[in-house]
Tab-separated table of C-alpha atoms in Angstrom:
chain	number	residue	atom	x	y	z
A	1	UNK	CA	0.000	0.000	0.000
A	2	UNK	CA	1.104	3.448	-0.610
A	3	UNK	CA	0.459	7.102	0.609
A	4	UNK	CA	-1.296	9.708	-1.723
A	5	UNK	CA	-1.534	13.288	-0.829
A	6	UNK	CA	-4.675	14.865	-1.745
A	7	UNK	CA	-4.084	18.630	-2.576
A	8	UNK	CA	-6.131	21.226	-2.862
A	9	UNK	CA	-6.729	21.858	-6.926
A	10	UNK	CA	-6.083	25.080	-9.079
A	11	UNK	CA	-9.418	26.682	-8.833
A	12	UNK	CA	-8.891	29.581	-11.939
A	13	UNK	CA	-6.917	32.687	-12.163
A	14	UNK	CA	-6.515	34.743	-8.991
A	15	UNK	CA	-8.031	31.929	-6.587
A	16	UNK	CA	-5.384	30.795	-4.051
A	17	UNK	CA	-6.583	29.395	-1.578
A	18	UNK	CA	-10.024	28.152	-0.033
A	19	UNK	CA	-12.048	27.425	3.263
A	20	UNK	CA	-13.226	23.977	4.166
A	21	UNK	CA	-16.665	24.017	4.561
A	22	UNK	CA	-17.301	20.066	5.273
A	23	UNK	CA	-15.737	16.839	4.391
A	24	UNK	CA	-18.163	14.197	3.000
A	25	UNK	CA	-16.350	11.655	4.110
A	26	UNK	CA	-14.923	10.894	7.474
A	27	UNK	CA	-10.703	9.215	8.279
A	28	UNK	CA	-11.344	5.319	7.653
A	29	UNK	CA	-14.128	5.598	4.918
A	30	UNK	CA	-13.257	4.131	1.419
A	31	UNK	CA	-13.400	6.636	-1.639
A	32	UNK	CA	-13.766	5.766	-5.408
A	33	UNK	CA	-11.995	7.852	-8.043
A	34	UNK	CA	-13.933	10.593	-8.999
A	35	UNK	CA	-15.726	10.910	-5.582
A	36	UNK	CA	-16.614	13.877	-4.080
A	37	UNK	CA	-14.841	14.103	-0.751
A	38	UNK	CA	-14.974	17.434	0.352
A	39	UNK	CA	-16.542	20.801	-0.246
A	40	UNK	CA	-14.557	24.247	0.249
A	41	UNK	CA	-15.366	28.019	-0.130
A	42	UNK	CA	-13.473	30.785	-2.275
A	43	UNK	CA	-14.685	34.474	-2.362
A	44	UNK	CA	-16.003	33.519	-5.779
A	45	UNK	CA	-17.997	30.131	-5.124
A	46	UNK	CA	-18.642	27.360	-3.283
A	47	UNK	CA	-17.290	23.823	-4.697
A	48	UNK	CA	-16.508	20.263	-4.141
A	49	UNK	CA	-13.406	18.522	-4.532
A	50	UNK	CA	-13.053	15.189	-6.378
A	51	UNK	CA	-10.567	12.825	-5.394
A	52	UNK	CA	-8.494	11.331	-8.383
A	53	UNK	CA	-7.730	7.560	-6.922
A	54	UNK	CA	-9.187	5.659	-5.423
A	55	UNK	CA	-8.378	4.435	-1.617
A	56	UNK	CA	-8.820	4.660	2.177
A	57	UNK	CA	-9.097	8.133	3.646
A	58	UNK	CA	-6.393	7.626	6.554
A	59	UNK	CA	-5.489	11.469	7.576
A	60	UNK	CA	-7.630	14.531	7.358
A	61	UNK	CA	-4.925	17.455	7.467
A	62	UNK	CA	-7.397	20.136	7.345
A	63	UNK	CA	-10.402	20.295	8.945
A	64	UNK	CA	-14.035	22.696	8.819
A	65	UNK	CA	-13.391	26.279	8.415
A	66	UNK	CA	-9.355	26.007	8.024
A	67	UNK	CA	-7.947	27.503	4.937
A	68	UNK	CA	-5.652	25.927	2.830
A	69	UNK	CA	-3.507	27.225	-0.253
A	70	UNK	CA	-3.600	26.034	-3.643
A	71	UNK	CA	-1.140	22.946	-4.069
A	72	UNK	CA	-1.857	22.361	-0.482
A	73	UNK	CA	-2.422	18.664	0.932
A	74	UNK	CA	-5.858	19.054	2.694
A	75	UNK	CA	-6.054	14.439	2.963
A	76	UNK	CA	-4.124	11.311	2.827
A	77	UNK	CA	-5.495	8.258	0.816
A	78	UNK	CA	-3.837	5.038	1.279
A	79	UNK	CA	-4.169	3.617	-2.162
A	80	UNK	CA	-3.088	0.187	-3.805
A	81	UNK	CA	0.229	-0.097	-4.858
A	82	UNK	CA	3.880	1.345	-4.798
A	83	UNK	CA	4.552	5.492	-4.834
A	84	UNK	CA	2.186	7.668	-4.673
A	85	UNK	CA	2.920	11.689	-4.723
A	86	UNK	CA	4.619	13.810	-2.691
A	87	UNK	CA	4.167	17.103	-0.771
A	88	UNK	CA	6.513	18.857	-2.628
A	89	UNK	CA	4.541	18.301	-6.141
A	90	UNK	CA	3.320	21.266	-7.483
A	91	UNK	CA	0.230	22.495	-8.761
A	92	UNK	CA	0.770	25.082	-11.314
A	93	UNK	CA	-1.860	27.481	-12.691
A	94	UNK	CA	-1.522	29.107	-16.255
A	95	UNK	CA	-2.194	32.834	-17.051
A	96	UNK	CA	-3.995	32.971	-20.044
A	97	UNK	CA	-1.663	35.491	-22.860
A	98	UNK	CA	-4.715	37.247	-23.483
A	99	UNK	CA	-5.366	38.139	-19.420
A	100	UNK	CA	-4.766	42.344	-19.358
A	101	UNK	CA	-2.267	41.854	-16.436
A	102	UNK	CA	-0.327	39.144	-18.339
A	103	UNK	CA	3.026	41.578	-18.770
A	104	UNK	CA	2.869	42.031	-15.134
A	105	UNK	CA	2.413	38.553	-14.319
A	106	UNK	CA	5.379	38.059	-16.565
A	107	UNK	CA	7.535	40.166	-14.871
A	108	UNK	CA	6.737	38.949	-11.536
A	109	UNK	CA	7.572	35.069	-12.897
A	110	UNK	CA	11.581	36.573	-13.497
A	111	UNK	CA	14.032	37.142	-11.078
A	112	UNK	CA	13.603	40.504	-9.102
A	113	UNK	CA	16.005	42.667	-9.848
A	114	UNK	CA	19.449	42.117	-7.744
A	115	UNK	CA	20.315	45.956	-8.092
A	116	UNK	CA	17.090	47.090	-6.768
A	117	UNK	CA	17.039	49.854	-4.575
A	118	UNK	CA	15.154	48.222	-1.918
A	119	UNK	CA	13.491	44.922	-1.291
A	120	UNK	CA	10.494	45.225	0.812
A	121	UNK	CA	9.794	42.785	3.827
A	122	UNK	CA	6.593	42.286	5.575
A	123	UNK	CA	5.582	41.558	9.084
A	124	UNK	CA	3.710	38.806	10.275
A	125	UNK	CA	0.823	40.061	11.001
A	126	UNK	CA	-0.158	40.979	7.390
A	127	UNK	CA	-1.121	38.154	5.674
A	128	UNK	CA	-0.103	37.848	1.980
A	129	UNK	CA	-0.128	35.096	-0.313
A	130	UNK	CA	3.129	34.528	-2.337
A	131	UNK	CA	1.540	35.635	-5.462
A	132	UNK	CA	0.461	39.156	-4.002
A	133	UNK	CA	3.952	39.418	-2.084
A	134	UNK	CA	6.025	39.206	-4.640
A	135	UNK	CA	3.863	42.008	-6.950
A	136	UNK	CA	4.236	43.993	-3.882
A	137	UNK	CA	8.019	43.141	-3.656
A	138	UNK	CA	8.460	44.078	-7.805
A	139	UNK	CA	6.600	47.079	-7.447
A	140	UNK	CA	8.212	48.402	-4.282
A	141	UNK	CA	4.933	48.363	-2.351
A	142	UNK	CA	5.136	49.374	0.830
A	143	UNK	CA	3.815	47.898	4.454
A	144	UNK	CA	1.658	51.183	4.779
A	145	UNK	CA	0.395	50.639	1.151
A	146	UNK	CA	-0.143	47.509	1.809
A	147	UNK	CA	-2.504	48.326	4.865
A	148	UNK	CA	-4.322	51.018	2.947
A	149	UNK	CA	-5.740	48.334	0.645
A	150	UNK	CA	-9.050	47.076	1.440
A	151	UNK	CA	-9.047	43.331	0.506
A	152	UNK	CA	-11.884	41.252	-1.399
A	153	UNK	CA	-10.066	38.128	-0.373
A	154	UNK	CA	-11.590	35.831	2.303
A	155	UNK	CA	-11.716	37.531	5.714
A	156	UNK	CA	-10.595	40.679	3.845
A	157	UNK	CA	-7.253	39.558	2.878
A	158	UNK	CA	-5.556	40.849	0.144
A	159	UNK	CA	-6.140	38.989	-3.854
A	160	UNK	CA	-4.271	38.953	-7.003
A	161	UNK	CA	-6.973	41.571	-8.786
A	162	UNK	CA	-6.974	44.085	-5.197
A	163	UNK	CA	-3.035	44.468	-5.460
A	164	UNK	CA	-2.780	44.667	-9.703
A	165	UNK	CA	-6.034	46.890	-9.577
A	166	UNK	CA	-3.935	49.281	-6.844
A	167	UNK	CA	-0.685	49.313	-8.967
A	168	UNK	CA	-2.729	50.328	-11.978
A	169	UNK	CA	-4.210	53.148	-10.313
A	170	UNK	CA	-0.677	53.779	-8.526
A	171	UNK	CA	0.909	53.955	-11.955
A	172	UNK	CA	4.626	54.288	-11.752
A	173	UNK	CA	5.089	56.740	-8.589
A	174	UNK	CA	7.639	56.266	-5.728
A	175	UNK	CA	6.313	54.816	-2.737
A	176	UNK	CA	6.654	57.355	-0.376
A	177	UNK	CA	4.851	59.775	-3.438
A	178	UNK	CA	1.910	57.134	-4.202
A	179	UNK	CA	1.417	57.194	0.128
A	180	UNK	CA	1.700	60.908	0.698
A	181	UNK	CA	-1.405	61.173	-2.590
A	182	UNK	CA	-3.622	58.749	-0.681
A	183	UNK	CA	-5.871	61.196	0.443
A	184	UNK	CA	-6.525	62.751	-3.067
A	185	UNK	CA	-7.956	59.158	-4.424
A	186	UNK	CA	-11.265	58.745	-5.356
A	187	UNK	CA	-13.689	58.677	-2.109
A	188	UNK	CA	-15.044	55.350	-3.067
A	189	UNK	CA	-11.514	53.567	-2.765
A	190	UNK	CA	-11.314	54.869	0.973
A	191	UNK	CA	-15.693	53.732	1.971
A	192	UNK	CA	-15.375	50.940	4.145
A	193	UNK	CA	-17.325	48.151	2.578
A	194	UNK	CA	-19.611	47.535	5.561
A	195	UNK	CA	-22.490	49.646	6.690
A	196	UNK	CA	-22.260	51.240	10.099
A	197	UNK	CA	-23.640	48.922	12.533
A	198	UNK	CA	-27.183	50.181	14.314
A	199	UNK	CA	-28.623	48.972	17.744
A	200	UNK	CA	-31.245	46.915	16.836
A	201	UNK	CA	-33.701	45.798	20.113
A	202	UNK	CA	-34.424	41.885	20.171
A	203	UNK	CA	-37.524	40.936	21.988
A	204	UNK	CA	-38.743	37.389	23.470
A	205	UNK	CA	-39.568	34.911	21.132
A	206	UNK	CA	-37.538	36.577	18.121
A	207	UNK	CA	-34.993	34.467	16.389
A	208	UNK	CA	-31.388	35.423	15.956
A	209	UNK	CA	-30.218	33.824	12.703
A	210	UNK	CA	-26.382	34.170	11.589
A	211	UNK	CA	-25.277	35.285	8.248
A	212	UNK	CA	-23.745	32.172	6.667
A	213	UNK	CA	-20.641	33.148	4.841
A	214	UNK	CA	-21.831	33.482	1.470
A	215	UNK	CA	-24.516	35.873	2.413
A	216	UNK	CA	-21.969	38.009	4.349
A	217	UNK	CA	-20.145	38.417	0.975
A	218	UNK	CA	-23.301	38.892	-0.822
A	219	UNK	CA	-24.477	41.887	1.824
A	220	UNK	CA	-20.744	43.492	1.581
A	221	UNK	CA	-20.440	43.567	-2.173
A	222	UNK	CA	-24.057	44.805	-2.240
A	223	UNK	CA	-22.708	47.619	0.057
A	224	UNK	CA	-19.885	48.561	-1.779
A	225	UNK	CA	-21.564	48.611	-5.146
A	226	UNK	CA	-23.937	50.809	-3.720
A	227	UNK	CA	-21.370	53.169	-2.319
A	228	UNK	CA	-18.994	52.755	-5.342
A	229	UNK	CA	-21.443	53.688	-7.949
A	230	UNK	CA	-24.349	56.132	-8.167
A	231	UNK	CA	-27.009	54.791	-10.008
A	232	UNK	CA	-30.013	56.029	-12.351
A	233	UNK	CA	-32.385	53.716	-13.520
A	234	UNK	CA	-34.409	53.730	-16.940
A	235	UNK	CA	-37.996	51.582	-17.506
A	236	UNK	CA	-39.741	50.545	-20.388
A	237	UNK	CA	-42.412	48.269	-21.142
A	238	UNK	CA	-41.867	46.169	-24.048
A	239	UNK	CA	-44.482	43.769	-26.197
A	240	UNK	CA	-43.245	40.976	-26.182
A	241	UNK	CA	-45.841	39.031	-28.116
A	242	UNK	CA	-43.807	37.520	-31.111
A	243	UNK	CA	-41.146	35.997	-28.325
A	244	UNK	CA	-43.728	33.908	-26.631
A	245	UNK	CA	-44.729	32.735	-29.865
A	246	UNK	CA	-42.080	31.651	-31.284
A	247	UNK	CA	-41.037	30.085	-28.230
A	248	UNK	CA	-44.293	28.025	-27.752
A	249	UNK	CA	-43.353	27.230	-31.679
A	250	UNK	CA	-40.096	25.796	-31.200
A	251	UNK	CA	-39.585	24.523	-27.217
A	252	UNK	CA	-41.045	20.960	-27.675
A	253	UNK	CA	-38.984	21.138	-31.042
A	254	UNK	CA	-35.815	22.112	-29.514
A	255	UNK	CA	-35.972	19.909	-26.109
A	256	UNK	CA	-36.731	16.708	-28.278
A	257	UNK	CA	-33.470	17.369	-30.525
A	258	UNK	CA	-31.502	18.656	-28.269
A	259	UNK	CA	-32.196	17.456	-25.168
A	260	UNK	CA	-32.542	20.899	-23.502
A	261	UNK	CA	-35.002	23.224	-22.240
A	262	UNK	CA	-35.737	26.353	-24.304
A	263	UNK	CA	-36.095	29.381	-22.113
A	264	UNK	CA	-36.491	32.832	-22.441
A	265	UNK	CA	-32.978	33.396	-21.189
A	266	UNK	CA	-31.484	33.254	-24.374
A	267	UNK	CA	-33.925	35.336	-26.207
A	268	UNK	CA	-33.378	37.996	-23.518
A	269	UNK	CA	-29.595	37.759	-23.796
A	270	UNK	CA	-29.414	37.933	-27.929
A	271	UNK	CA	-30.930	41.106	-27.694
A	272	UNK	CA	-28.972	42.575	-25.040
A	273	UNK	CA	-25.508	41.229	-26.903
A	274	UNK	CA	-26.748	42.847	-30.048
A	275	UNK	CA	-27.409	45.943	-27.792
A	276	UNK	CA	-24.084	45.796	-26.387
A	277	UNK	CA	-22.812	46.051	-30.021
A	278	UNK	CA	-24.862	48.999	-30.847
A	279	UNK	CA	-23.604	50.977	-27.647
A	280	UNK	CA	-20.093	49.094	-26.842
A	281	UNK	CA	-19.660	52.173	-24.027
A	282	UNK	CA	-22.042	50.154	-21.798
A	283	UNK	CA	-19.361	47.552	-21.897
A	284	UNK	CA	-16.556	49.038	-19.953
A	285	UNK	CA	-15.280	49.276	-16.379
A	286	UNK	CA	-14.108	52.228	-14.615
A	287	UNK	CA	-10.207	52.665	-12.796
A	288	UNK	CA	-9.683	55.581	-11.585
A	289	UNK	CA	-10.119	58.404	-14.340
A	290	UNK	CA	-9.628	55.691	-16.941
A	291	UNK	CA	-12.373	53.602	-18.707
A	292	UNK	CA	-11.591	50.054	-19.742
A	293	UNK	CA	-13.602	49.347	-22.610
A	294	UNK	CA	-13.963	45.768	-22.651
A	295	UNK	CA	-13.029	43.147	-25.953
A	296	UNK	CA	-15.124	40.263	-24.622
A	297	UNK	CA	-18.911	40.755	-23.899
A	298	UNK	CA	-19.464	38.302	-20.828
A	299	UNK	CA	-22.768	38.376	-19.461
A	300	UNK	CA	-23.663	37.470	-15.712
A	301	UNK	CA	-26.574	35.527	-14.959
A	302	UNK	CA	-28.301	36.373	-11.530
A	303	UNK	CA	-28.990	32.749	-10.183
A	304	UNK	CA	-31.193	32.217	-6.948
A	305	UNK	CA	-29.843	29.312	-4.946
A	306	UNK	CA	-31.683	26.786	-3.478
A	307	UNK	CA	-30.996	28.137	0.021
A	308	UNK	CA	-32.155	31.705	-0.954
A	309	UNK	CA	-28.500	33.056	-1.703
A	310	UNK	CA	-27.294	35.244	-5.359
A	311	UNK	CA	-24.634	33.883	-7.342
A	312	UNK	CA	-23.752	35.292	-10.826
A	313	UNK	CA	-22.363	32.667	-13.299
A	314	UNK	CA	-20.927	34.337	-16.717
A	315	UNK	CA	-21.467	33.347	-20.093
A	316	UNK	CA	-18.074	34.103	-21.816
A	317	UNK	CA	-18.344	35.375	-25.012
A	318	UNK	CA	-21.977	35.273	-25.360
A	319	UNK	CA	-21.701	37.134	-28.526
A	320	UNK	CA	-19.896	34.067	-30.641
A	321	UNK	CA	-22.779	31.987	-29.196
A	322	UNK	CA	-26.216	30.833	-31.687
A	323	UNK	CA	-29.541	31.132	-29.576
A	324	UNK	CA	-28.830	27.202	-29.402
A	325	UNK	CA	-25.584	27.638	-27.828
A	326	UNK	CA	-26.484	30.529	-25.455
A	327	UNK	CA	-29.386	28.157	-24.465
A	328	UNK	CA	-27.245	25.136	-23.174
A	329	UNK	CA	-24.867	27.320	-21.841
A	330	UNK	CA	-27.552	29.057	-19.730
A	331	UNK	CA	-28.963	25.731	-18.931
A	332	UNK	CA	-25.610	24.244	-18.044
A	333	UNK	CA	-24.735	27.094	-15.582
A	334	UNK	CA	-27.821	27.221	-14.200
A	335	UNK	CA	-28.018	23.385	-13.295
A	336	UNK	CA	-24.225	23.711	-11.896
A	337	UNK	CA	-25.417	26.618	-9.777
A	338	UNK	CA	-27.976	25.018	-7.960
A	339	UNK	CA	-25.762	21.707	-7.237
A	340	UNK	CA	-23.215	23.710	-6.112
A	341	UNK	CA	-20.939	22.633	-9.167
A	342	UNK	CA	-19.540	25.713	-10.381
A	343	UNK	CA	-15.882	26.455	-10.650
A	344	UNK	CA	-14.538	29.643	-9.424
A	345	UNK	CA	-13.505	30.591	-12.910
A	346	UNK	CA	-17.898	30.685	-13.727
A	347	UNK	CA	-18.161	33.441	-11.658
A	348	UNK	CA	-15.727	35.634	-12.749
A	349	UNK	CA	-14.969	38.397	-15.767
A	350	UNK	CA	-18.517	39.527	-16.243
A	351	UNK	CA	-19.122	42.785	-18.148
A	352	UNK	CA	-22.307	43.375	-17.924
A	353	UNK	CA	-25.455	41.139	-15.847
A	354	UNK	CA	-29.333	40.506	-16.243
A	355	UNK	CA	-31.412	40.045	-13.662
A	356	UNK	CA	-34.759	37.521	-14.297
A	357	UNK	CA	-36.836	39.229	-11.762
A	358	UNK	CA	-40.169	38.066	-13.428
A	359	UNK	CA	-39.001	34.367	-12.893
A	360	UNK	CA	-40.993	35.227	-9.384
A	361	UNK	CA	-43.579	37.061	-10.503
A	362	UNK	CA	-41.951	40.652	-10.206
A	363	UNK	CA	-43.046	42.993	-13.055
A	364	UNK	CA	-39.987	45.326	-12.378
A	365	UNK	CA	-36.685	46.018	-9.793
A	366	UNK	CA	-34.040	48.273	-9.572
A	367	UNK	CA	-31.080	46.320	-10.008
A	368	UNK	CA	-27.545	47.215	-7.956
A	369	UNK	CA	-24.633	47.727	-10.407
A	370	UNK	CA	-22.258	44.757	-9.789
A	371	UNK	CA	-18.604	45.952	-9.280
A	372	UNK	CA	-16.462	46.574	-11.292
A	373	UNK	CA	-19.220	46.763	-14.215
A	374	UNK	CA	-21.593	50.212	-14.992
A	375	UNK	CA	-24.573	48.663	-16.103
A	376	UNK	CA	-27.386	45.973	-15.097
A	377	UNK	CA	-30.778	44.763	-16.629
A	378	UNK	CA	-33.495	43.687	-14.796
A	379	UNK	CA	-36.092	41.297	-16.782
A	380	UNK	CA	-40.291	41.527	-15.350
A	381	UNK	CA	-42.494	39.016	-15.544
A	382	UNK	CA	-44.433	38.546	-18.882
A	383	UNK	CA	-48.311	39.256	-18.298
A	384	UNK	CA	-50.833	39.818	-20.707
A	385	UNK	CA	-52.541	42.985	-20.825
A	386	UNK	CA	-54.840	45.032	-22.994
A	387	UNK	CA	-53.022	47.157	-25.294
A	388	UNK	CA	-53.918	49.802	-28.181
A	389	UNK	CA	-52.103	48.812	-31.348
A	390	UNK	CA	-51.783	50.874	-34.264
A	391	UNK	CA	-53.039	49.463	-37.907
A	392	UNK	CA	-54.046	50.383	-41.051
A	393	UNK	CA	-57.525	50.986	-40.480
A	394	UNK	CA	-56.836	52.793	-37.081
A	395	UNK	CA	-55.977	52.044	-33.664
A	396	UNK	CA	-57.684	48.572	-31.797
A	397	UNK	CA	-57.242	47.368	-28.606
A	398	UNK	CA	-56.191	43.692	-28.586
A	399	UNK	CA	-54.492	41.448	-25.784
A	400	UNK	CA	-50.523	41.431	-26.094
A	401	UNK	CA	-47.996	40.226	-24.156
A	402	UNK	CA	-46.232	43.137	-22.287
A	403	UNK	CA	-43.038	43.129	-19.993
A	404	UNK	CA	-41.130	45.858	-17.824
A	405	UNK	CA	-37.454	45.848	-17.955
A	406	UNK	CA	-35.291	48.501	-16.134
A	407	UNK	CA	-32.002	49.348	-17.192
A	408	UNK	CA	-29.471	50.389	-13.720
A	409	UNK	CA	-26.353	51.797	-14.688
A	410	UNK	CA	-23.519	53.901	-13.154
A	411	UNK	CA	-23.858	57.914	-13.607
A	412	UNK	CA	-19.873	58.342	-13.433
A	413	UNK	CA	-19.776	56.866	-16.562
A	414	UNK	CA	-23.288	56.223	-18.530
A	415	UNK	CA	-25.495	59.627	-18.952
A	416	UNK	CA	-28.826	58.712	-19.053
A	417	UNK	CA	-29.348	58.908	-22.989
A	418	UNK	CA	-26.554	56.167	-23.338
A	419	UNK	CA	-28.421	54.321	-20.647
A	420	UNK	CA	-31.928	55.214	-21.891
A	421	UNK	CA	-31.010	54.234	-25.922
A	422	UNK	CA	-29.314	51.081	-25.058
A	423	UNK	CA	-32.549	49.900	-23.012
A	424	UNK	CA	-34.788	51.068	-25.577
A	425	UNK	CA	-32.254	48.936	-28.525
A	426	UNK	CA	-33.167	46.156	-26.208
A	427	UNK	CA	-36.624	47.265	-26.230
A	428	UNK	CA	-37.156	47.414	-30.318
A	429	UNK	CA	-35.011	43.956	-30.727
A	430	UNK	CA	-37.240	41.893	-28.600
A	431	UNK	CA	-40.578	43.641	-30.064
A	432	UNK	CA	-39.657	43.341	-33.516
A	433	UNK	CA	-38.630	39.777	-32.789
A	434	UNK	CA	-38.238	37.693	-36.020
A	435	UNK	CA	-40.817	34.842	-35.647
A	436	UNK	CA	-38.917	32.858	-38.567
A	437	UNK	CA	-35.768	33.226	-36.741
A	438	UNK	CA	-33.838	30.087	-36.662
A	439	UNK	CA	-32.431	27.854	-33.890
């Protein structure tokens, strides 16, 4: 028999480390390849972690609510035969060529500099992954820096995007200059992300219920959006008769030959992509005085979990995609969202998010901006209503199929006739919907 080191497994770009949340199995138990064994937390997602032998779970190294780094051993197997792996493999993540912080990656990757001027050191108390130290290290980052930035990590530490997002804004200023001009940075980079605490009376019989983790991220990015951004929000009501025909045409179709539900997801998403094209400012993130405007469009699904939380899993590229293809990919996240299969890398690099508030019977909402995007839709529920129509032989009133969408978006950035035309694109592409369209 031989020893086998379960380690934790690359999770995506800028994920380095996670939170046990609950092993599935317990020291003793027999595992089969491919089995489940454990489920951990990131600030992006919850997960579980397969094991890749099978064998005899003889040593759990880390137990509920410990971190561990990527690469880490978290388990030893005893599994048949001779061997087995070794704590000092490695587990090595790729940055993609096309990532925007690739050249800085790059650089970090060589040597630093032996004629440097200084080489920063840390103290203990400030915990930094390797990955985020040495940045700091190439980029002459200081403790007091350091300090100043307020981390998205778990239990606010310090990530990957926090410490490239801070050099970008830094640009290429001493230390001691880019401390000293603190104070003249935008206020939203110095809000604290939670809301002031208030005194709130509890009286007998009422039930004190504590956030579980995910729902303490949830409430502080919802805070810091909020704070971040100051939004305006557009409406419109749109008929949306020809979509709900030519879906009740072509559903059974599609499910038989594919195998797939057809939604009105996809629908809704065409027409916002095609939006996107029209007004490609909506598609851009703000840093400082400079807007990013962004290659990919990625859109963000808001997903209600079973157990009542938000996550937002992102269709990449969702304008190469057919109505066919943005339907199973909509499908597949959706599924993998609500069985707690998503990979951290699903949740991340949105650039712009709808909201299907009409999937419970909402005919509108107001929609918070997520961070670091400017602009949200928010979908209302389809209901059939009495509307006048205009013909050639004079106005009628017939019954149509009308729905309310409302278009949030950030006023730093999108004036409200950007905001208002890009809704009402939306608007005219689902209204004038093709019903020969293909899929």
């Amino acid at each position: 028999m031989a020893e086998y080191k379960l380690l934790l497994p690359s999770m995506g770009e800028g994920v380095m480390e996670a939170t046990i949340i609950t092993w599935l199995f317990n020291e003793g138990d027999n595992v089969k390849e491919d089995d489940s064994v454990v489920e951990i937390a990131t600030d992006k997602v919850d997960s579980d972690v397969p094991t890749p032998v099978s064998g005899k779970i003889v040593k759990i190294l880390k137990q509920k609510d410990e971190v561990a780094k990527v690469g880490e051993a978290i388990a030893i197997l005893e599994i048949e035969g001779e061997g087995g792996n070794t704590a000092s493999e490695e587990v090595k993540t790729e940055t993609p060529a096309s990532s925007p912080d690739a050249d800085t990656l790059k650089a970090i990757e060589e040597p630093l500099n032996p004629t440097a001027t200084s080489h920063v050191e840390f103290s203990g108390d400030l915990y930094l992954s390797p990955l985020v130290k040495s940045i700091a290290q190439q980029e002459n980052i200081s403790e007091t820096e350091l300090k100043s930035i307020k981390g998205s990590g778990l239990e606010g530490r310090i990530t990957k995007e926090d410490i490239l997002a801070y050099v970008s804004s830094r640009g290429n200023q001493p230390a001691q200059q880019a401390v000293s001009t603190q104070a003249a940075a935008p206020v939203a980079a110095k809000t604290p992300v939670s809301a002031p605490a208030s005194t709130v009376s509890v009286a007998a019989g009422d039930e004190i219920i504590p956030m579980d983790r995910m729902r303490k991220i949830i409430a502080e990015n919802m805070v810091k959006a909020k704070q971040i951004a100051p939004h305006v929000t557009s409406f419109i009501e749109t008929d949306v008769t020809n979509v709900v025909k030519w879906r009740n045409k072509h559903k059974d179709i599609f499910e038989k030959r594919e195998g797939e539900k057809l939604t009105f997801m996809p629908i809704f998403v065409k027409a916002i992509v095609k939006a996107i094209q029209d007004f490609p400012m909506i598609n851009v993130s703000l840093n400082g005085d400079n807007i990013i405007k962004k290659k990919n469009i990625n859109i963000g699904m808001a997903t209600a979990l079973p157990d009542g939380n938000l996550i937002v899993p992102v269709i990449k590229n969702a304008d190469q995609l057919s109505l066919s293809g943005l339907a199973k990919a909509i499908n597949d996240l959706a599924y993998r969202a609500r069985n707690k299969k998503l990979r951290p890398e699903d949740t991340q690099g949105a650039t712009y998010t709808i909201s299907n508030v009409g999937s419970f019977g909402n005919l509108m909402g107001t929609p918070i901006i997520p961070q670091p995007q400017v602009a949200i839709i928010a979908i209302g529920a389809i209901v059939k209503k009495p509307a006048v129509l205009e013909t050639k032989d004079g106005d009628v009133i017939a019954i149509r199929q009308l729905m309310f969408m409302s278009h949030s978006y950030d006023h730093r950035v999108v004036d409200g006739s950007l905001g208002g035309m890009m809704l009402k694109h939306v608007h005219d592409y689902l209204q004038n919907w093709d019903l020969n369209t293909e899929i």
